[in-house]
Every structure is written in structure tokens, then in C-alpha cells.
Amino acid sequence: MSNLLELDDLLTQLSSEGELQSSGRFTVDVSKAKEKLAQFQFQDAFYYILKLVQSAIAGGAAGLALQSRTAEVEVTILGLGFTPYQLENVLYSLVSDSSETTPALRHFAMGLNAAVSTRASEITVQSFDGKDGLEVCWTKKGQRSSLWKPTQTVVQTRLLLKRTAADMFSDIGAKLASRDIFSMFSGDRKGMDREQSLIYDHCAFSPMPITINGRPCPGYDLGVPAYSGVIHTLWSRLFDDGAALDPKHHLFEIYLPKHGVSAIAGPRLTHSRWPYGYEKNGLYSAILVVQARLPDDTVVMPVRDGVSMKPFKVSWEGPGAILYLDARELEVDLTETNLVKNEKTLGILGSLGRTLCEGGLQYLRSGKAVTSHKVRAELEKRLEAGINCPMVFI
């Protein structure tokens, strides 16, 4: 018999729709629960690791540590704890409208639901909410629960996932065949497994510290230097006319301060001469960028609970821009991986566009505008046109 963990093994305690047992557990019809939970699956099951990151950030955690090895994965979230009631009924939070379902619990449940499809042989979750602790383990033999108290009695949640023996050998083979053997030990991107690389690629905007096998998850830099090459740099210092600007250089950046508890982290470094509102280690609700190339389309880069989502393009009469924004308050699809393209989204983007145009005109008057006369004239024209111009999806 295969020891491959399946969704049925996580639903063994469920039996009838909506019934609350005397034990405090909710029970639902297994077949109906499977249908509902199938809607929360991702194209890439390893996306589960990103849902754990989102759970940590939505729950106000102090940090997340990933230890990912050939045989097992261990995720430790400090500062986030679930009650024993929540943990024993964790998947019920996806198939009900229970008042116990918080954003953090919902993210965590989606992560657990997806993790089963990574061909795990065993999943264990331990959580301590500061008062009570519980450990729940799922295997082919079913679910078992027991009291749990961490060595250090601080609020925390831990997930341990054991891979199947077949996948262990498969992963070893893949490492030897496609990865630089030295990068596997140095922590380089090309030597990372699925969990490590997903966090590396999608969590640069996280306002919460994350470590990948003991190494900090790197942040990000914005833009490129204004000039490349010794001759161009020397010429620019003598004349500063902006004629030889690198097209990827950011003419200006506008940083909007965070509002509420949700935010995106700012860059480690910016090359722009006019990063309005930027503060080192700051947290923001949006970052608005205009490049020297003045592209036609505007790219929206949404970030939800620290994880970058699928970007998309919009069109308007204003200058082409890159809009990084915290998407906590925007509508998303069921899996919360894509923004819903509706009038509410366009309204918020339109407001950001007006802010960008007003800030851009201020940039042109600042005395720090480095651009050729031709580009300056085009930028000013598009800034003035964009102030009252709506955006449309492409």
C-alpha cells in the first residue's frame, strides 16, 4: 500500500454536513468537502509554501524560517499561534463561514490543502497560542492529535512535511542532473528546490523577515544607474543633459506610506535621483515608478500579504509606469492568487495614476529632473494628460 498522503486522509474526522459534535469539531460530508476544497488547489501545488508566508504576515508574525531538505520541510512561524479548536478544524475554515476563520487561518488552511498534493507522506502541524498548544499529525493511518508545548513557550506555529521515499530519490537525481552541486550548499538561486525558489522569487516585498535554510531572503533594488559606461558617466557629470540616460533608469519614484496593518517593504537601494517619500527600511502602501524609456503601457505589480501576485497591464493617456501596490483590500479570486479585474480595481489604479501625475509634475519643477529636452517635453505632456484620465485593462 502506498504511503502517499491524500486529501481523504486529512478529512477522516468529517462525516455530516454542518454538524457540530460535542467534541467541538465541525463535521461535513466528505464528498462535498472534497469538491469545495478542490476549488482551492493551485496549478503548482508547491505554492503551499507561499500561503504559509501569507498566513504569517496576515497574522502579524515576527518572522518565518524555512528549512527545506531532501527528506523533509520544516516551516517555523514565530508570533503566530492557532487555538487547538482552530487547528483541529483547520480545513473546515475553507468550506464554512465560521466566525473562527481569520485571514491568517484561511491562508494556512489553503497551504495545508495544497501541501497534500506535493506527494507528502506525512504532515504535522504544531501550534502554541500562548496558553494552549496542540500537535496534529496526518498520515495514511489517519489523524492524531496530542497536547504540545514548545521548548520555548512563545507563540508559534510549525509545519513539518515528510516527502515520500520515491520523491526523495527523484529530488536527489534532479539536483545532480540540473543543479550546480556547489550552489546546493552555498544557497544560490540555481541550487534551490521548489519551496526555496518560490520564496526567493515571490517574497522580496515581504515586510516580515524570512530566512531560507538559515539565510535571509533577499530584498530587491529598484531601477538601474542613470548612465552606464565611463564615457557616458563622465559626459553626464559635465553636462547633465540626460541625453544618454539608460532607458531602464527611473526618472522618479513616489512612495506612499502604509495605511492600516498591511504594507509592502521598500527596496534596499534605489538609483533614482527623486525617490519622493522614500525612507530606508520603510513600509508602503504603493510605490509608483516612471522609467526613462516612457513606455506606452503601465504594469501593475500587486503584492498581497507579502507575496507578489501575477502582474498585469493597463492603458491610459498618462506616462507608462510600474505600479507596485499592496493588494490586501482589493478583490481577488478564490485562491487569492490573482486580482479580480473590476471597476473597484480600476478606481484604485486611477487614483494612483493621479497621484503619479501630480508627483511627476512636482519632479519636473524640483531641479533634479535629469532628462533630455525631448523626453522632458513628452513626459510633461503625458503627465498633464493623465491627471484626469481613467485606466483600462489591456
Coordinates of C-alpha atoms in Angstrom, one line a residue:
M1 CA 0.0 0.0 0.0
S2 CA 1.3 3.5 -0.9
N3 CA 2.2 5.8 1.9
L4 CA 1.4 8.8 -0.2
L5 CA -0.8 11.2 1.7
E6 CA -4.0 12.2 0.1
L7 CA -6.8 14.7 0.8
D8 CA -9.0 12.0 2.1
D9 CA -6.5 11.4 4.9
L10 CA -7.0 15.0 6.1
L11 CA -10.8 14.6 6.1
T12 CA -11.1 11.4 8.1
Q13 CA -12.8 13.2 11.0
L14 CA -15.5 14.7 8.8
S15 CA -18.9 12.9 8.4
S16 CA -22.0 15.0 8.0
E17 CA -22.7 18.5 6.6
G18 CA -22.6 21.3 9.2
E19 CA -22.9 19.2 12.3
L20 CA -21.1 20.5 15.4
Q21 CA -20.0 17.5 17.5
S22 CA -19.9 17.6 21.3
S23 CA -16.1 17.3 21.0
G24 CA -16.0 20.8 19.5
R25 CA -15.2 19.6 16.0
F26 CA -17.2 20.6 12.9
T27 CA -18.0 17.8 10.6
V28 CA -19.0 17.9 6.9
D29 CA -19.9 15.4 4.2
V30 CA -16.5 14.2 2.9
S31 CA -17.6 14.2 -0.8
K32 CA -18.9 17.7 -0.6
A33 CA -15.9 18.9 1.3
K34 CA -13.6 17.4 -1.4
E35 CA -15.5 19.3 -4.1
K36 CA -15.2 22.6 -2.2
L37 CA -11.5 22.1 -1.3
A38 CA -10.7 21.3 -5.0
Q39 CA -11.5 24.9 -5.8
F40 CA -8.6 26.0 -3.6
Q41 CA -6.0 23.9 -5.4
F42 CA -3.2 25.7 -7.4
Q43 CA -1.6 24.8 -10.7
D44 CA 1.6 24.4 -8.8
A45 CA 1.0 22.5 -5.5
F46 CA 4.3 23.8 -4.1
Y47 CA 2.6 27.2 -3.9
Y48 CA 1.6 26.0 -0.5
I49 CA 4.8 27.5 0.9
L50 CA 3.7 31.0 -0.2
K51 CA 0.3 30.5 1.6
L52 CA 2.2 29.9 4.8
V53 CA 4.1 33.1 4.2
Q54 CA 0.8 34.9 3.7
S55 CA -0.6 33.3 6.8
A56 CA 2.3 34.6 8.9
I57 CA 2.1 38.1 7.6
A58 CA -1.7 38.3 7.8
G59 CA -1.4 37.1 11.4
G60 CA 1.2 39.7 12.4
A61 CA 4.0 37.2 12.9
A62 CA 7.5 38.3 13.8
G63 CA 9.3 36.1 11.3
L64 CA 9.2 32.9 9.2
A65 CA 12.1 30.3 8.8
L66 CA 12.1 27.7 6.1
Q67 CA 14.4 24.6 6.4
S68 CA 13.9 22.6 3.2
R69 CA 15.8 19.4 2.8
T70 CA 15.6 16.3 0.6
A71 CA 13.7 14.3 3.1
E72 CA 11.5 16.9 4.8
V73 CA 10.5 20.5 5.0
E74 CA 10.2 22.5 8.2
V75 CA 8.5 25.9 8.5
T76 CA 8.6 27.8 11.8
I77 CA 6.4 30.9 12.2
L78 CA 7.2 32.9 15.3
G79 CA 4.5 35.2 16.7
L80 CA 1.5 33.3 15.1
G81 CA -0.5 30.7 17.0
F82 CA -3.8 29.0 16.5
T83 CA -6.1 27.7 19.2
P84 CA -6.5 23.9 19.5
Y85 CA -10.1 24.4 18.2
Q86 CA -8.9 26.2 15.1
L87 CA -6.1 23.7 14.4
E88 CA -8.2 20.6 14.7
N89 CA -10.8 22.0 12.3
V90 CA -8.3 23.9 10.1
L91 CA -9.7 22.7 6.7
Y92 CA -13.3 23.5 7.8
S93 CA -12.3 27.1 7.6
L94 CA -12.3 26.8 3.7
V95 CA -15.7 25.1 3.5
S96 CA -17.7 27.2 6.0
D97 CA -18.4 30.8 7.0
S98 CA -17.3 30.2 10.6
S99 CA -16.5 33.3 12.6
E100 CA -13.4 31.5 13.8
T101 CA -11.9 31.9 10.3
T102 CA -9.3 34.7 10.3
P103 CA -7.3 35.7 7.2
A104 CA -4.2 34.0 8.8
L105 CA -6.1 30.8 9.3
R106 CA -7.6 30.9 5.8
H107 CA -4.2 31.3 4.2
F108 CA -2.8 28.5 6.4
A109 CA -5.7 26.1 5.5
M110 CA -5.1 26.8 1.8
G111 CA -1.5 26.0 2.3
L112 CA -2.2 22.7 4.1
N113 CA -4.8 21.8 1.4
A114 CA -2.2 22.3 -1.3
A115 CA 0.7 20.7 0.5
V116 CA -1.0 17.3 0.3
S117 CA -0.6 17.4 -3.5
T118 CA 3.2 17.7 -3.2
R119 CA 3.4 13.9 -2.7
A120 CA 4.0 14.1 1.1
S121 CA 4.0 11.0 3.2
E122 CA 3.2 12.8 6.5
I123 CA 2.3 16.4 7.6
T124 CA 2.5 17.6 11.2
V125 CA 1.4 20.9 12.5
Q126 CA 2.2 22.2 15.9
S127 CA 0.8 25.4 17.3
F128 CA 1.0 27.3 20.6
D129 CA -1.2 30.4 21.1
G130 CA 0.5 31.5 24.3
K131 CA -1.9 29.5 26.5
D132 CA -2.6 26.1 24.9
G133 CA -0.6 24.0 22.4
L134 CA -1.7 21.2 20.1
E135 CA 0.1 18.9 17.6
V136 CA -1.9 17.4 14.8
C137 CA -0.4 14.8 12.5
W138 CA -1.8 13.4 9.3
T139 CA -0.7 10.1 7.8
K140 CA -2.3 7.2 5.8
K141 CA -3.4 5.9 9.2
G142 CA -5.5 9.0 9.8
Q143 CA -5.3 12.0 12.0
R144 CA -3.9 12.0 15.5
S145 CA -3.8 14.9 18.0
S146 CA -1.9 15.5 21.2
L147 CA -1.1 18.3 23.5
W148 CA 2.1 20.2 22.6
K149 CA 4.3 22.6 24.4
P150 CA 7.3 24.1 22.7
T151 CA 10.7 24.2 24.4
Q152 CA 10.5 28.0 24.4
T153 CA 7.0 28.9 25.3
V154 CA 6.5 31.7 22.8
V155 CA 3.6 32.0 20.4
Q156 CA 4.5 30.0 17.3
T157 CA 3.3 27.6 14.6
R158 CA 5.4 24.9 13.0
L159 CA 4.7 22.7 9.9
L160 CA 6.7 19.6 9.2
L161 CA 6.3 17.8 5.9
K162 CA 7.9 14.5 5.1
R163 CA 8.5 13.6 1.5
T164 CA 7.8 10.1 0.1
A165 CA 10.9 7.9 -0.4
A166 CA 10.3 7.9 -4.2
D167 CA 10.3 11.7 -4.2
M168 CA 13.5 11.8 -2.1
F169 CA 15.4 9.8 -4.7
S170 CA 13.8 11.8 -7.5
D171 CA 14.8 15.1 -5.9
I172 CA 18.4 13.8 -5.4
G173 CA 18.5 12.8 -9.1
A174 CA 17.1 16.2 -10.2
K175 CA 19.7 18.0 -8.1
L176 CA 22.6 16.1 -9.6
A177 CA 21.2 16.4 -13.1
S178 CA 20.1 20.0 -13.3
R179 CA 21.7 22.0 -10.4
D180 CA 25.3 23.1 -9.8
I181 CA 26.4 20.9 -6.9
F182 CA 28.2 23.7 -5.2
S183 CA 25.2 26.0 -5.4
M184 CA 23.2 23.4 -3.5
F185 CA 25.4 24.1 -0.4
S186 CA 26.0 27.8 -1.0
G187 CA 22.4 28.9 -1.1
D188 CA 22.5 30.3 -4.6
R189 CA 19.2 30.6 -6.5
K190 CA 20.1 27.9 -9.1
G191 CA 20.7 25.3 -6.4
M192 CA 17.3 25.8 -4.6
D193 CA 14.4 23.3 -4.5
R194 CA 10.8 24.2 -5.2
E195 CA 10.0 25.6 -1.8
Q196 CA 13.2 27.7 -1.5
S197 CA 12.9 29.1 -5.1
L198 CA 9.3 30.1 -4.7
I199 CA 10.0 32.1 -1.6
Y200 CA 13.1 33.6 -3.2
D201 CA 11.1 34.7 -6.3
H202 CA 7.9 35.9 -4.7
C203 CA 8.7 37.3 -1.3
A204 CA 11.1 40.1 -1.9
F205 CA 8.4 42.6 -0.8
S206 CA 7.7 40.9 2.5
P207 CA 7.5 43.3 5.4
M208 CA 8.4 40.4 7.7
P209 CA 11.8 38.8 8.0
I210 CA 12.1 35.4 6.2
T211 CA 15.1 33.0 6.2
I212 CA 15.7 30.2 3.7
N213 CA 17.8 27.5 5.2
G214 CA 19.3 30.0 7.6
R215 CA 20.0 32.7 5.0
P216 CA 17.9 35.9 4.8
C217 CA 15.5 36.1 1.9
P218 CA 17.0 38.9 -0.2
G219 CA 15.0 42.0 -0.8
Y220 CA 15.1 44.0 -4.1
D221 CA 16.7 47.0 -5.7
L222 CA 14.8 49.5 -7.9
G223 CA 15.9 50.7 -11.3
V224 CA 19.4 51.0 -12.6
P225 CA 22.0 53.8 -12.6
A226 CA 21.3 56.7 -14.9
Y227 CA 24.3 56.1 -17.0
S228 CA 26.4 53.1 -18.0
G229 CA 30.0 53.2 -19.1
V230 CA 32.8 55.5 -18.2
I231 CA 32.3 57.9 -21.1
H232 CA 28.6 58.3 -20.6
T233 CA 29.1 58.8 -16.9
L234 CA 31.8 61.5 -17.4
W235 CA 29.7 63.3 -20.0
S236 CA 26.7 63.3 -17.7
R237 CA 28.7 64.9 -14.9
L238 CA 30.0 67.6 -17.2
F239 CA 26.7 68.5 -18.9
D240 CA 23.9 66.6 -17.1
D241 CA 21.6 66.9 -20.1
G242 CA 20.0 63.4 -19.8
A243 CA 20.5 62.6 -23.5
A244 CA 22.3 59.3 -22.7
L245 CA 20.1 58.1 -19.9
D246 CA 19.7 54.3 -19.5
P247 CA 16.1 53.6 -20.6
K248 CA 15.6 51.4 -17.5
H249 CA 16.6 54.2 -15.2
H250 CA 13.8 55.6 -13.0
L251 CA 13.2 59.2 -13.6
F252 CA 11.2 59.5 -10.4
E253 CA 9.7 57.2 -7.8
I254 CA 6.8 58.1 -5.4
Y255 CA 6.5 56.2 -2.2
L256 CA 3.1 56.2 -0.5
P257 CA 3.1 55.4 3.3
K258 CA 1.3 52.4 4.5
H259 CA -2.2 52.6 5.9
G260 CA -3.5 50.1 8.4
V261 CA -1.6 46.9 9.2
S262 CA -0.9 45.8 5.6
A263 CA 2.2 47.0 3.6
I264 CA 4.9 46.2 1.2
A265 CA 8.6 46.6 2.1
G266 CA 10.6 49.2 0.2
P267 CA 13.8 48.5 -1.8
R268 CA 17.2 48.0 -0.3
L269 CA 18.6 50.5 -2.8
T270 CA 17.1 53.0 -5.4
H271 CA 19.1 54.7 -8.2
S272 CA 16.6 57.4 -8.8
R273 CA 17.6 61.0 -8.0
W274 CA 14.0 61.7 -7.0
P275 CA 12.6 58.9 -4.7
Y276 CA 9.9 61.0 -3.2
G277 CA 8.8 59.7 0.2
Y278 CA 11.5 57.0 0.4
E279 CA 12.9 56.0 3.8
K280 CA 15.3 53.2 4.3
N281 CA 13.5 50.2 5.8
G282 CA 10.2 51.9 5.2
L283 CA 6.9 50.2 4.6
Y284 CA 4.5 51.4 2.0
S285 CA 1.0 51.0 0.5
A286 CA 2.3 51.7 -3.0
I287 CA 5.4 52.6 -5.0
L288 CA 4.9 54.4 -8.3
V289 CA 7.7 54.4 -10.8
V290 CA 8.3 56.1 -14.2
Q291 CA 11.2 54.9 -16.3
A292 CA 13.3 57.0 -18.8
R293 CA 12.0 54.9 -21.7
L294 CA 8.5 56.2 -21.2
P295 CA 6.7 53.0 -22.3
D296 CA 3.1 53.1 -23.6
D297 CA 1.7 50.6 -21.2
T298 CA 1.6 50.6 -17.4
V299 CA 2.5 47.4 -15.5
V300 CA 0.7 46.7 -12.2
M301 CA 2.7 44.6 -9.7
P302 CA 0.2 43.6 -6.9
V303 CA 1.5 42.2 -3.6
R304 CA -0.8 40.5 -1.1
D305 CA 0.4 39.7 2.4
G306 CA 4.0 39.8 1.3
V307 CA 3.7 37.6 -1.8
S308 CA 3.9 39.1 -5.3
M309 CA 0.9 38.1 -7.4
K310 CA 0.5 37.8 -11.2
P311 CA 1.3 41.2 -12.8
F312 CA -1.0 42.7 -15.5
K313 CA -1.1 45.7 -17.8
V314 CA -3.4 48.8 -18.1
S315 CA -3.5 51.6 -20.6
W316 CA -4.1 55.3 -20.1
E317 CA -3.0 58.7 -21.5
G318 CA -0.5 59.2 -18.7
P319 CA 3.1 58.0 -18.9
G320 CA 3.8 54.3 -18.9
A321 CA 4.7 53.3 -15.3
I322 CA 5.3 50.5 -12.9
L323 CA 2.8 50.4 -10.0
Y324 CA 3.8 48.3 -7.0
L325 CA 0.9 48.1 -4.6
D326 CA -0.3 46.4 -1.5
A327 CA -3.4 44.4 -2.6
R328 CA -4.8 43.4 0.8
E329 CA -8.0 45.5 0.3
L330 CA -8.6 44.6 -3.4
E331 CA -10.8 41.8 -4.6
V332 CA -9.1 38.5 -5.5
D333 CA -10.1 35.2 -7.0
L334 CA -10.9 32.2 -4.7
T335 CA -7.3 31.1 -4.4
E336 CA -6.3 34.7 -3.7
T337 CA -3.5 34.5 -6.4
N338 CA -5.0 36.9 -8.9
L339 CA -6.6 40.3 -8.7
V340 CA -10.2 40.5 -9.9
K341 CA -10.3 42.9 -12.8
N342 CA -13.3 45.0 -12.0
E343 CA -14.3 48.7 -11.6
K344 CA -13.1 48.8 -8.0
T345 CA -9.6 47.8 -9.1
L346 CA -9.7 50.4 -11.9
G347 CA -10.9 53.1 -9.5
I348 CA -7.9 52.5 -7.1
L349 CA -5.5 52.4 -10.0
G350 CA -6.9 55.6 -11.4
S351 CA -6.4 57.3 -8.0
L352 CA -2.8 56.1 -8.0
G353 CA -2.4 57.4 -11.6
R354 CA -3.5 60.9 -10.5
T355 CA -1.0 60.8 -7.6
L356 CA 1.7 59.8 -10.0
C357 CA 1.0 62.6 -12.4
E358 CA 0.8 65.3 -9.7
G359 CA 4.1 64.0 -8.3
G360 CA 5.7 63.8 -11.7
L361 CA 4.9 67.5 -12.4
Q362 CA 6.4 68.3 -9.0
Y363 CA 9.5 66.3 -10.1
L364 CA 9.9 68.4 -13.2
R365 CA 9.9 71.6 -11.1
S366 CA 12.3 70.1 -8.5
G367 CA 15.5 71.0 -10.3
K368 CA 16.5 67.3 -10.1
A369 CA 14.9 66.2 -13.3
V370 CA 17.6 64.6 -15.5
T371 CA 16.3 64.1 -19.0
S372 CA 16.7 65.4 -22.5
H373 CA 14.5 68.3 -23.7
K374 CA 12.6 65.9 -26.0
V375 CA 11.9 63.4 -23.2
R376 CA 11.0 66.2 -20.8
A377 CA 8.5 67.7 -23.2
E378 CA 6.9 64.3 -23.8
L379 CA 6.8 63.4 -20.1
E380 CA 5.2 66.8 -19.2
K381 CA 2.6 66.3 -21.9
R382 CA 1.6 62.8 -20.7
L383 CA 1.6 63.8 -17.0
E384 CA -0.9 66.6 -17.7
A385 CA -3.0 64.3 -19.9
G386 CA -3.0 61.6 -17.2
I387 CA -4.3 63.6 -14.2
N388 CA -8.0 63.1 -15.1
C389 CA -7.6 60.1 -17.4
P390 CA -9.1 56.7 -16.4
M391 CA -7.2 53.5 -16.9
V392 CA -8.5 50.4 -18.8
F393 CA -7.4 46.8 -18.7
I394 CA -5.4 45.5 -21.6

